XYZ file of N, CA and C in Angstrom:
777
model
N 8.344 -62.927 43.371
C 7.328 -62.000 42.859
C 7.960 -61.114 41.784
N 7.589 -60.873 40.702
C 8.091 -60.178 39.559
C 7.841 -59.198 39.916
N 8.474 -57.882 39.058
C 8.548 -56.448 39.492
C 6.892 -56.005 38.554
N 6.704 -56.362 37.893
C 4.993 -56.287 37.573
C 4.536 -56.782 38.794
N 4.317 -57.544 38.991
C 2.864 -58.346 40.074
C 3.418 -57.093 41.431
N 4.943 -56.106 41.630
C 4.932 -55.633 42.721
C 4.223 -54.575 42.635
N 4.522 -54.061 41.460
C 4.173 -52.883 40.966
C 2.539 -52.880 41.336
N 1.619 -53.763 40.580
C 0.287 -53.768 41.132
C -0.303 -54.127 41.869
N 0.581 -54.889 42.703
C -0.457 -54.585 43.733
C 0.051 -53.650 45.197
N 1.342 -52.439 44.759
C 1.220 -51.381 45.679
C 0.655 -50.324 45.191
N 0.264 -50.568 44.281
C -1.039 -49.278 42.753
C -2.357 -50.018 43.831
N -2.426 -51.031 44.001
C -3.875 -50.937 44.698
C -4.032 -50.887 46.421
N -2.709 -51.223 46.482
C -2.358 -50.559 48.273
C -2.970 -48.957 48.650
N -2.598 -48.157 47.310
C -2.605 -46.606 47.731
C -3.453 -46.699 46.898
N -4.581 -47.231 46.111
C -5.527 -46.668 45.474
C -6.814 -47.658 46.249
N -6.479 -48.656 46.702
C -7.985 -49.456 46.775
C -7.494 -49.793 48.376
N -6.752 -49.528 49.206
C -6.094 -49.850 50.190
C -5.880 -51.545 50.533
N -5.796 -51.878 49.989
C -5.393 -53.551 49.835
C -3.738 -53.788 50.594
N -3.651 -55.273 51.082
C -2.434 -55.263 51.999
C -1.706 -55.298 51.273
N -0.356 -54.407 51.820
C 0.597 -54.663 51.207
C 2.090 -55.313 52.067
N 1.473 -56.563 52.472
C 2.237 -56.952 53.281
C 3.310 -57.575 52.392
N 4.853 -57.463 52.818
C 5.884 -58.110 51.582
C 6.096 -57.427 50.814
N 5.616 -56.075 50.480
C 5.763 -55.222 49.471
C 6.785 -54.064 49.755
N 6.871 -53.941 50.871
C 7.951 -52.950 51.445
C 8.717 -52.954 52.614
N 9.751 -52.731 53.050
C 10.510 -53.056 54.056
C 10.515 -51.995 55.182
N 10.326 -53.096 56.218
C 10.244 -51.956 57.295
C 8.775 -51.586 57.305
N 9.032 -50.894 58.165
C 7.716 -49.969 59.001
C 7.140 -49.228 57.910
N 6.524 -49.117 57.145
C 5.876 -48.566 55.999
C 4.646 -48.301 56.294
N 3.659 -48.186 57.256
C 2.512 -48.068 57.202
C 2.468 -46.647 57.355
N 3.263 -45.914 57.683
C 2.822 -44.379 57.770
C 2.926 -44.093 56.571
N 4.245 -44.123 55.901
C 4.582 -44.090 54.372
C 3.533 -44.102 53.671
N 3.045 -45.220 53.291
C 1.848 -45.655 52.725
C 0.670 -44.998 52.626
N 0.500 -44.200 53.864
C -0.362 -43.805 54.543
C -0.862 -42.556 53.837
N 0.405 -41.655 53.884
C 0.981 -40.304 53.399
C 0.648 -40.742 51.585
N 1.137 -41.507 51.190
C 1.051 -42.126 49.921
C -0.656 -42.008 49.157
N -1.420 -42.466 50.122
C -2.871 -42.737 50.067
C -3.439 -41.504 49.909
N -3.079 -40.847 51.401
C -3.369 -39.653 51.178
C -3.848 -38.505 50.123
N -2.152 -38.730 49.625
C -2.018 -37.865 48.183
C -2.770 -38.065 47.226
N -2.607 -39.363 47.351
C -3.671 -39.630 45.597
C -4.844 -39.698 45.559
N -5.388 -39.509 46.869
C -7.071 -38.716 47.277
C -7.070 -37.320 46.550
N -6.208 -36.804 47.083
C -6.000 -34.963 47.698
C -5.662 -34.748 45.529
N -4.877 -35.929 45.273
C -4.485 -35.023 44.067
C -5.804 -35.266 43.236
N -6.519 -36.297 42.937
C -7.213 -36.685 42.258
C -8.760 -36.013 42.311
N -8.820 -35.516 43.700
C -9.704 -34.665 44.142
C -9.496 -33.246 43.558
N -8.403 -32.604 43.686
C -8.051 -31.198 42.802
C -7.980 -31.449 41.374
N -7.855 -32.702 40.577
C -8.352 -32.642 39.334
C -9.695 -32.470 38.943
N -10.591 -33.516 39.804
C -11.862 -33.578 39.712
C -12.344 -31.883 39.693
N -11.789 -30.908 40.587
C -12.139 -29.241 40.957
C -11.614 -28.684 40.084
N -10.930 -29.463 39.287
C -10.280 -28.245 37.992
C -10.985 -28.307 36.612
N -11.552 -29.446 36.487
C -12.642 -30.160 35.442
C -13.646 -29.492 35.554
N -14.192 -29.396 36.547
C -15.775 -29.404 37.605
C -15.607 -28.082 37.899
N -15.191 -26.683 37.415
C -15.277 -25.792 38.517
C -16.474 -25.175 38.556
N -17.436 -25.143 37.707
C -18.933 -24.632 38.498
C -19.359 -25.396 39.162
N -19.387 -26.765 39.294
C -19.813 -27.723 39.569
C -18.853 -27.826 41.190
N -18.153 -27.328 41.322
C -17.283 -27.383 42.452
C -17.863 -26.146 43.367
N -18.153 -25.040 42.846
C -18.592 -23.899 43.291
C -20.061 -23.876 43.931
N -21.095 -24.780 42.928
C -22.041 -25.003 42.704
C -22.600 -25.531 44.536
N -21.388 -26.726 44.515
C -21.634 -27.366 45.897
C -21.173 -26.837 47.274
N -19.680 -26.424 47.094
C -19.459 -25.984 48.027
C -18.116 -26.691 48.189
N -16.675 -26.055 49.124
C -16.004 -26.793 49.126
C -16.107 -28.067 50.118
N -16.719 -28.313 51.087
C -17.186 -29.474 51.874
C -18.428 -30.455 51.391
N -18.865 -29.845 50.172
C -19.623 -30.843 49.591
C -19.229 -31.449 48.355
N -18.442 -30.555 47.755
C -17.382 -31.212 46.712
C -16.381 -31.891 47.006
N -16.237 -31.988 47.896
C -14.963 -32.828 48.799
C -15.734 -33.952 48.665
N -16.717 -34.342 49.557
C -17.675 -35.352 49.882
C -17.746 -36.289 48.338
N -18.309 -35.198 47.613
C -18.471 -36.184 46.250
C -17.378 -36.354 45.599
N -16.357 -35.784 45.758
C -14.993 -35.961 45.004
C -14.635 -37.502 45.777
N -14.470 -37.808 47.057
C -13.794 -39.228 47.469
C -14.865 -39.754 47.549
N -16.232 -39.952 47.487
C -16.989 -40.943 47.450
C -16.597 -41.668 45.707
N -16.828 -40.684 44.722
C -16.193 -40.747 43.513
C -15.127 -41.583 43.167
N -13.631 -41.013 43.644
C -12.516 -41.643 43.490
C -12.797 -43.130 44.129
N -13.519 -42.874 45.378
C -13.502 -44.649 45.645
C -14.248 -45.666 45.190
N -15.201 -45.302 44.330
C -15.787 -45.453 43.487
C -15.599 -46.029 41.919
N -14.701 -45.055 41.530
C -14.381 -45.363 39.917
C -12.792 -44.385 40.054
N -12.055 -45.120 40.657
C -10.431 -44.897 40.722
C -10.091 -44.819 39.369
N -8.670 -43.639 39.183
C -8.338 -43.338 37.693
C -7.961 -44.722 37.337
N -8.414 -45.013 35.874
C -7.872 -46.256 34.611
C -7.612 -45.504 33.405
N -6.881 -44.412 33.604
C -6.448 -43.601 32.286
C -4.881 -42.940 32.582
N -3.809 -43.457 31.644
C -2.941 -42.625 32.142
C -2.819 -41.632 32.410
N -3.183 -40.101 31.651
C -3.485 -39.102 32.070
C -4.799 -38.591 32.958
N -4.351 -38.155 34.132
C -4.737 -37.287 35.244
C -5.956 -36.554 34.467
N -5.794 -35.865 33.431
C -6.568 -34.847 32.619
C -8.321 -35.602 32.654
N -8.489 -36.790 31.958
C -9.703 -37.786 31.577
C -9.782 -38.111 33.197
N -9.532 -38.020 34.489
C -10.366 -38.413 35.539
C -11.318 -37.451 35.750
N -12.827 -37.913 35.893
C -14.395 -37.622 35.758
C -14.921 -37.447 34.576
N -14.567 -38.784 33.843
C -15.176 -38.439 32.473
C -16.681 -38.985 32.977
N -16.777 -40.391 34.298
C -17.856 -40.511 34.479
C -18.596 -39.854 35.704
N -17.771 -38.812 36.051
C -19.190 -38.300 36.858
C -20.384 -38.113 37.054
N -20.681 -37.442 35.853
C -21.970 -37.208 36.118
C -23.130 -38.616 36.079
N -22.604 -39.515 35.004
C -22.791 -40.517 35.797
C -23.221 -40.963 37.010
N -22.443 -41.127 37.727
C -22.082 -41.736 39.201
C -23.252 -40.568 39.744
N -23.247 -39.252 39.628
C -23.835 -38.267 40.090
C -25.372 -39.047 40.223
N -25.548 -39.278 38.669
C -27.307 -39.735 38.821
C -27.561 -40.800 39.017
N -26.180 -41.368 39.566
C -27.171 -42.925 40.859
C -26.764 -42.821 42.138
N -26.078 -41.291 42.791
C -25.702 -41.055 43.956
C -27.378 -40.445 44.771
N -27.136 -40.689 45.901
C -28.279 -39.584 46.370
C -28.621 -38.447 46.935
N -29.168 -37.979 47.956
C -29.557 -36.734 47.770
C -28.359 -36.056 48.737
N -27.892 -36.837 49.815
C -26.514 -36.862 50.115
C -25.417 -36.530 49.677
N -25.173 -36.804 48.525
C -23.992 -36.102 47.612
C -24.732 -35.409 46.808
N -25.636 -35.245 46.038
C -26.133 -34.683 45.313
C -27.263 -33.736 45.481
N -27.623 -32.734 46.301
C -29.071 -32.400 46.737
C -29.981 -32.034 45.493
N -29.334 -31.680 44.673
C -30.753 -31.033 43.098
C -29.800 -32.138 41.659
N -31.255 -32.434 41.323
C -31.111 -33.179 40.185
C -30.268 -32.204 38.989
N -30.168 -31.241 39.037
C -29.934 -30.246 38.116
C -28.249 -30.218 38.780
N -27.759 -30.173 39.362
C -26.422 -30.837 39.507
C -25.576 -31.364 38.519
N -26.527 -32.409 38.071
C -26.170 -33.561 37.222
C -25.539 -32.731 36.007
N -26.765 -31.499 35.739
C -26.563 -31.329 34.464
C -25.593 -30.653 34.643
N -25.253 -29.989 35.186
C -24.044 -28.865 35.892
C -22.870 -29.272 35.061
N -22.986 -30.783 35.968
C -21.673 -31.305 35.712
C -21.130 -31.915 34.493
N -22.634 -32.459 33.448
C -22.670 -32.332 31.921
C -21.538 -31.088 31.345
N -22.516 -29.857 31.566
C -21.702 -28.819 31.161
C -20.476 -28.363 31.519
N -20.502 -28.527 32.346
C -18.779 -28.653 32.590
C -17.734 -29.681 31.894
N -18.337 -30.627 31.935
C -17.508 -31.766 30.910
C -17.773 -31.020 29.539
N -18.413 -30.803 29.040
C -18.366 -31.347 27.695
C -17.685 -29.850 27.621
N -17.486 -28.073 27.718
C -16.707 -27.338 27.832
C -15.369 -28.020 27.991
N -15.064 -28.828 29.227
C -13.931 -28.678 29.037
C -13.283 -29.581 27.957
N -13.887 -30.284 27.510
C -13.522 -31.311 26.375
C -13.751 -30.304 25.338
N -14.512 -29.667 25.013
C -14.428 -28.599 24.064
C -13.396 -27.752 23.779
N -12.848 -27.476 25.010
C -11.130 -26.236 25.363
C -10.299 -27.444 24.666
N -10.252 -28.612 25.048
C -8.711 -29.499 25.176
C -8.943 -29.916 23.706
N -9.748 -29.897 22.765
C -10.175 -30.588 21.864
C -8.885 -29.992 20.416
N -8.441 -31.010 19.664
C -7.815 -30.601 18.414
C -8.419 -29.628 17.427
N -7.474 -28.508 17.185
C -7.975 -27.833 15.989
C -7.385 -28.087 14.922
N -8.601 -27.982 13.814
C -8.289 -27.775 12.522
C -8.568 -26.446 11.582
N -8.175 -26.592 9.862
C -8.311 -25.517 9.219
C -10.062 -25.215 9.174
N -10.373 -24.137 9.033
C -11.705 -23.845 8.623
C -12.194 -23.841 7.593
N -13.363 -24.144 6.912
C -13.427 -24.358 5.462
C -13.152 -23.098 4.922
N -12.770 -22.949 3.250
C -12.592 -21.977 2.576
C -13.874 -21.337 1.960
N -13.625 -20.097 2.498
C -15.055 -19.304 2.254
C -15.204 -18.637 1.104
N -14.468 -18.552 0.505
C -13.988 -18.030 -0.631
C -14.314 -19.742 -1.862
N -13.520 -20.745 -1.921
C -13.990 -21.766 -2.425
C -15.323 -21.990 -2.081
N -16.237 -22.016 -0.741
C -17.620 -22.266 -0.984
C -18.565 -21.033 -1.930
N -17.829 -20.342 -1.840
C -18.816 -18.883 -2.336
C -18.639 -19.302 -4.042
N -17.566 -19.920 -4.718
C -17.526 -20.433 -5.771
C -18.058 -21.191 -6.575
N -18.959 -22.558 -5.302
C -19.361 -23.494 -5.925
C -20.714 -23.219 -6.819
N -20.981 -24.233 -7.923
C -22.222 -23.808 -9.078
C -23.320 -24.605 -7.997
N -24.107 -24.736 -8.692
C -25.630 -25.175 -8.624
C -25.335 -26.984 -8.142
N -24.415 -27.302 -8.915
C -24.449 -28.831 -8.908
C -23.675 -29.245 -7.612
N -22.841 -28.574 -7.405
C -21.308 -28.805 -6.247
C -22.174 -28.610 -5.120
N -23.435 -27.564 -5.044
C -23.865 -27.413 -3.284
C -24.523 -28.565 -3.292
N -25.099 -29.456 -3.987
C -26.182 -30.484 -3.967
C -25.332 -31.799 -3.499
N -23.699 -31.945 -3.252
C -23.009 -33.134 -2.999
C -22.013 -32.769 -2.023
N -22.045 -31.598 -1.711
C -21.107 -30.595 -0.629
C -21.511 -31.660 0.519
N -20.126 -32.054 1.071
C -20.106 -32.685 2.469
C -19.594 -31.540 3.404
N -20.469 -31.549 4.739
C -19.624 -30.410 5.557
C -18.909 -31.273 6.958
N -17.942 -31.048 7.367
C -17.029 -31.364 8.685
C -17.146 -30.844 10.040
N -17.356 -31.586 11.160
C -17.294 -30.823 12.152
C -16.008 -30.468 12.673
N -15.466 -29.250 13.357
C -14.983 -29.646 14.245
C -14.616 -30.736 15.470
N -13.722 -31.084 15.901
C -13.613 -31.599 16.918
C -13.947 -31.392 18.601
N -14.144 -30.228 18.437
C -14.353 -29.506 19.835
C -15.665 -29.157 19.789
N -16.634 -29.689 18.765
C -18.094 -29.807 18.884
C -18.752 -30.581 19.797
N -19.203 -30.637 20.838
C -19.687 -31.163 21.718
C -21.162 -31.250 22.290
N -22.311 -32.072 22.536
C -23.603 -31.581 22.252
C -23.839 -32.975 23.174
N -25.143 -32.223 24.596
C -25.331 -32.612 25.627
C -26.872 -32.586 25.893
N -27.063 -34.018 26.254
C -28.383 -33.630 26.458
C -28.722 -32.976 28.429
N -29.560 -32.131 28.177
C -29.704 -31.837 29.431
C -31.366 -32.001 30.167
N -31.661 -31.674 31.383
C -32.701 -32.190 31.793
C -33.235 -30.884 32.713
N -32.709 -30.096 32.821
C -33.119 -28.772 33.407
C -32.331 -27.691 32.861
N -33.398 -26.464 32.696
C -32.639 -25.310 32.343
C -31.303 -24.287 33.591
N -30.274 -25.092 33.287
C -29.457 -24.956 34.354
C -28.494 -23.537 33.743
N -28.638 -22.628 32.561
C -27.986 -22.406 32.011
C -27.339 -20.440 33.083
N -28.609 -20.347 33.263
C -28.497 -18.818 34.337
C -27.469 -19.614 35.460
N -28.223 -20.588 35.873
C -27.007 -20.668 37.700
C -25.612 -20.942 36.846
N -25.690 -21.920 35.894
C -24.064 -22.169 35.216
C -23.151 -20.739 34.797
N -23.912 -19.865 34.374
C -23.574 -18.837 33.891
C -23.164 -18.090 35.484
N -23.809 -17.780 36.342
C -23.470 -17.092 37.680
C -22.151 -17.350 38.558
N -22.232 -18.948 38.322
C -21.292 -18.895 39.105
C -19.937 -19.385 38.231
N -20.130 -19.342 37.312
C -18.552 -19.156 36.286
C -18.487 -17.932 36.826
N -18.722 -16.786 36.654
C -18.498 -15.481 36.771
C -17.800 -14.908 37.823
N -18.502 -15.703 38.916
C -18.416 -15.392 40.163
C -16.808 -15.911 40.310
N -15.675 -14.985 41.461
C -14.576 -15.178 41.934
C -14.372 -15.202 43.141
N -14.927 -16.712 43.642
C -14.810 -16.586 45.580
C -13.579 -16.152 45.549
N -12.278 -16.297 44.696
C -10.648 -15.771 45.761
C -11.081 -14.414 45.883
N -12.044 -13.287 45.154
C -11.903 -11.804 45.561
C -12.547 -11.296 46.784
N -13.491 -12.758 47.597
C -14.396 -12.262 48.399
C -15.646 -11.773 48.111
N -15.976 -12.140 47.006
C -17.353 -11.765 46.767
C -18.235 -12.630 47.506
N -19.476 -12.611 47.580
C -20.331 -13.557 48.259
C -20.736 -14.539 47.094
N -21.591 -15.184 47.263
C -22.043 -15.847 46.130
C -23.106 -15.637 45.517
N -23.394 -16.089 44.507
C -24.506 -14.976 43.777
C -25.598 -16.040 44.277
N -26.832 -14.781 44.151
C -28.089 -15.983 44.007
C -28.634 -16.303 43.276
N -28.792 -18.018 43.202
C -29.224 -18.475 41.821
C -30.580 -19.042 41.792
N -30.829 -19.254 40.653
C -32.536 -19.846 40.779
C -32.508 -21.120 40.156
N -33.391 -21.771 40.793
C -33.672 -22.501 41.072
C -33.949 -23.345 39.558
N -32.954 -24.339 39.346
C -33.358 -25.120 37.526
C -34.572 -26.043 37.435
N -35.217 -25.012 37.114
C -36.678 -26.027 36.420
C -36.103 -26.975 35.354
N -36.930 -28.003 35.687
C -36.831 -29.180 34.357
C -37.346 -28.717 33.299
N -36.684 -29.211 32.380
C -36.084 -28.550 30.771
C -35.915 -29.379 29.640
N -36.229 -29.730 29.181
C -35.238 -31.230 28.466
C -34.961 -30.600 26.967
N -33.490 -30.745 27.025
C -33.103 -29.445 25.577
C -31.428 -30.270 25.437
N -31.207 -29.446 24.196
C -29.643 -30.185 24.088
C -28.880 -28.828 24.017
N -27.988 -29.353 24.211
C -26.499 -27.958 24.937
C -25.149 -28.368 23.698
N -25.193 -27.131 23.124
C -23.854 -26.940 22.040
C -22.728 -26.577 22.408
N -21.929 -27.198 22.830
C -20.507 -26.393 23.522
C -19.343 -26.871 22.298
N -18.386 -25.457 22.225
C -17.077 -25.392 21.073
C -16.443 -24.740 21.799
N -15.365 -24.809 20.446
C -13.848 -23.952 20.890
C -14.196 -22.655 19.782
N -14.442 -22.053 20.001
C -13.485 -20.848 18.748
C -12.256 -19.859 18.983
N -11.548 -20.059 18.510
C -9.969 -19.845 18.938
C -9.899 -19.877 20.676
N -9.471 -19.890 21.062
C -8.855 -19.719 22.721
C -10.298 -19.244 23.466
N -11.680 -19.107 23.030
C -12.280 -19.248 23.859
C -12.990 -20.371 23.751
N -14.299 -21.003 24.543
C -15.302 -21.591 24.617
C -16.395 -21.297 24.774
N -17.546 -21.943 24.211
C -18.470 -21.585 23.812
C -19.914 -21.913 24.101
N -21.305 -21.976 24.192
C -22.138 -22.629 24.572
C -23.523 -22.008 23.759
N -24.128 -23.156 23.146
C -25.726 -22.097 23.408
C -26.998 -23.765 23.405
N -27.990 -23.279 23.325
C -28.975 -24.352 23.380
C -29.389 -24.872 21.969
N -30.006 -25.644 21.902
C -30.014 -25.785 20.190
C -31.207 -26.340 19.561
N -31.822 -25.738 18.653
C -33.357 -25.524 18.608
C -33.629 -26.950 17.975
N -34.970 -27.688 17.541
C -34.478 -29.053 17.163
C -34.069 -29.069 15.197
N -34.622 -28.026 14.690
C -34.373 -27.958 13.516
C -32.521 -28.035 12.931
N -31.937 -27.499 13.631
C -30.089 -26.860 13.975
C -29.711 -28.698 14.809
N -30.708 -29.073 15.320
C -30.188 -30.626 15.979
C -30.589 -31.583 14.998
N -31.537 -31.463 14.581
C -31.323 -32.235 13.390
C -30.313 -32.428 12.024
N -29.892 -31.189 11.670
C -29.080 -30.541 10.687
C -27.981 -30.986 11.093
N -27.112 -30.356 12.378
C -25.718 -31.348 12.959
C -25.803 -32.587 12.748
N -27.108 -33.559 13.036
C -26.867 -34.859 13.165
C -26.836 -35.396 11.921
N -26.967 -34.966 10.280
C -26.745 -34.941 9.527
C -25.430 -35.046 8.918
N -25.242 -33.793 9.561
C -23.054 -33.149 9.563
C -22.581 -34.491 9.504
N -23.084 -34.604 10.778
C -21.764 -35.464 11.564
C -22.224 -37.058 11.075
N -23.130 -37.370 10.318
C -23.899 -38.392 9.466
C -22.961 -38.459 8.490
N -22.185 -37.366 8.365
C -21.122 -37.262 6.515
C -22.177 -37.566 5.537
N -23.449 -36.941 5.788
C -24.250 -36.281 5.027
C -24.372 -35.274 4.070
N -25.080 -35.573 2.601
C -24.349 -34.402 1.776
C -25.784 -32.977 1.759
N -25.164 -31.586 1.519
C -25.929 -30.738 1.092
C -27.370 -30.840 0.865
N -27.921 -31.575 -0.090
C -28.795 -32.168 -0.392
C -29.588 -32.688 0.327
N -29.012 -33.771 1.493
C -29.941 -34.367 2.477
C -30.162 -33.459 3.811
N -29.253 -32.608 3.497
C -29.553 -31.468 5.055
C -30.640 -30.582 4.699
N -31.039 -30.296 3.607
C -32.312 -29.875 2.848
C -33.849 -30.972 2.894
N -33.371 -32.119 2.863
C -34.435 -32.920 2.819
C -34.867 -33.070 4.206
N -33.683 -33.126 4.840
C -33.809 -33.302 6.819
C -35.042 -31.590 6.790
N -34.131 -30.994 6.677
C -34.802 -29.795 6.827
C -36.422 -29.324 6.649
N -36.646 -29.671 4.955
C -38.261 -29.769 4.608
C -38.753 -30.831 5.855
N -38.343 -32.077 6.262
C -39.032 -32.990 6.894
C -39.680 -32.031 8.157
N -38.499 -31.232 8.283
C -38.483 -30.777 10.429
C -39.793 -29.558 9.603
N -39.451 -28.621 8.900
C -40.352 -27.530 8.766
C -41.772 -27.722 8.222
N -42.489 -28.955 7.496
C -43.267 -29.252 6.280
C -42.731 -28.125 5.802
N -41.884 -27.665 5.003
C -42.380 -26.771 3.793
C -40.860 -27.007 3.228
N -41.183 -27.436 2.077
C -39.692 -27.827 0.709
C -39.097 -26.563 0.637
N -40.201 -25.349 -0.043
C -39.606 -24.142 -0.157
C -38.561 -23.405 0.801
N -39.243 -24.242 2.193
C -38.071 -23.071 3.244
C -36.820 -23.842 3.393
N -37.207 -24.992 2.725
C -35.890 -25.751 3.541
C -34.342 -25.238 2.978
N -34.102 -24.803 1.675
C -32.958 -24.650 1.452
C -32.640 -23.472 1.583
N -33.580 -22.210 2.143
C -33.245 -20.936 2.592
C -32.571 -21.319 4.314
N -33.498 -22.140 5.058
C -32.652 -22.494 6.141
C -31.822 -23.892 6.697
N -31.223 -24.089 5.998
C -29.960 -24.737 5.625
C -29.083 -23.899 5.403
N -29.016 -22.984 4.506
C -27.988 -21.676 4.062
C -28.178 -21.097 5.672
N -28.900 -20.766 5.916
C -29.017 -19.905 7.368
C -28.014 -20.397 8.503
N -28.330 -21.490 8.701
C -28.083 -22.866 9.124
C -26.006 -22.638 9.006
N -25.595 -23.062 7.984
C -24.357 -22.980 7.403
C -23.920 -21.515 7.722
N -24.648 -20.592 7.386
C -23.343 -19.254 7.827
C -23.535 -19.295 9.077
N -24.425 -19.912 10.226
C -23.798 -19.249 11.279
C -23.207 -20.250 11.803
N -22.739 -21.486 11.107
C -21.534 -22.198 11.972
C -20.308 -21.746 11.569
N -20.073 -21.250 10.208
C -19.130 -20.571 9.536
C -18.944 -19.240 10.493
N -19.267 -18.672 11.084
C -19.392 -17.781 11.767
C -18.956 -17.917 13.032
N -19.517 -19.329 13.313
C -19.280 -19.964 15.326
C -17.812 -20.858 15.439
N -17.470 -20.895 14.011
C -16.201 -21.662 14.331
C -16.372 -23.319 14.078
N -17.572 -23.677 13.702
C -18.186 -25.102 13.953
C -17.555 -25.869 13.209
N -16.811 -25.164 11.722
C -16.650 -26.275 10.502
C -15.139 -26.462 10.734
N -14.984 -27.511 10.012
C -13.620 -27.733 9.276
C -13.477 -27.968 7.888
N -11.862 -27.974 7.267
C -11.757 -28.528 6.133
C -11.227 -29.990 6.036
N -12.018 -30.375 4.890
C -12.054 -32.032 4.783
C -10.115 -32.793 5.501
């Protein structure tokens, strides 16, 4: 047996519990055991470090529950620890009411992903505000704008944004109780999450501002974020007053980059 073929299949001894008879000497089943263990227990405290409203949200005996139904489920295939539950929420909305009691869960756990992919995300320079304030008449009409990387945009299905907000806040280690939250009516809206320097960020996003990003990130020029624009408003006249509108407040939110 080559030291590959040993290697995998004691990776699926302690991950998928498969025999590992021949694979180790001696009495190894406690070993193993202890082995298994861990890579529940660790993979489970990643999932709670990703997930922490979403961990809070449930409870620690119900986040447990969905954390190893999960792992046994869709076991890490990423070298880094960091990317395990990229598919949760996923898995969330074909689990049932058993692991999951409110559909609004789901979205929970949206927002939590895409934040934390927002924190871990690469930064770049910001455009020059000073060079845009320069350009003539002709330069805004072919102006390409850049997103950030830590732009992130979620569709959601209930207004989950008050309970998300509560229990970030909230610090079970001080003994507080838990707050009370209400109850997420269905919603169907899209969710903006960034980085701007060392914090993170969130807001909802109206469809005129969702259209306009999807433009951005189209490597769409000036010009057509104006035409997007007249389309969403009927009116030509407003469109290039809000487009400008539009542009300072991502310049403002941290949204852009330079080319």
């Amino acid at each position: 047996m080559s030291l590959v073929t040993q290697q995998r299949r004691l990776a699926a001894a302690i991950r998928d519990g498969a025999d590992a008879a021949g694979l180790l000497a001696g009495d190894c089943a406690t070993g193993l055991e202890v082995y298994r263990h861990a890579y529940r227990v660790r993979l489970a405290a990643a999932l709670a470090d990703n997930y922490t409203v979403l961990s809070r949200a449930l409870g620690d005996a119900g986040f447990d529950a969905l954390a190893q139904a999960y792992v046994a489920a869709r076991p890490s295939r990423h070298p880094s620890i960091r990317w395990f539950g990229h598919e949760l929420a996923g898995f969330m909305a074909e689990a049932g009411e058993g692991l999951v009691p409110h559909a609004g869960l789901v979205d929970i756990a949206r927002m939590d992903w895409a934040l934390r992919t927002a924190f871990d995300a690469a930064d770049a320079a910001p455009p020059d505000a000073a060079a845009l304030v320069a350009l003539g008449p002709d330069d805004w009409a072919g102006l390409v704008l850049h997103l950030q990387a830590s732009v992130q945009r979620v569709a959601l299905a209930h207004a989950i944004e008050p309970a998300w907000r509560a229990l970030r806040e909230w610090e079970p280690e001080s003994g507080a109780d838990p707050p009370e939250l209400p109850e997420p009516v269905p919603h169907a809206h899209e969710l903006l999450a960034w980085r701007q320097g060392q914090e993170t960020r969130w807001r909802s996003l109206e469809p005129l501002e969702a259209r306009l990003l999807d433009a951005v990130a189209a490597g769409q020029t000036f010009a057509l974020l104006c035409e997007r624009a007249a389309d969403e408003l009927g009116d030509a006249d407003a469109a290039a007053p809000a487009v400008v509108g539009a542009l300072q407040r991502w310049l403002a939110d941290g949204l852009l980059r330079r080319p």
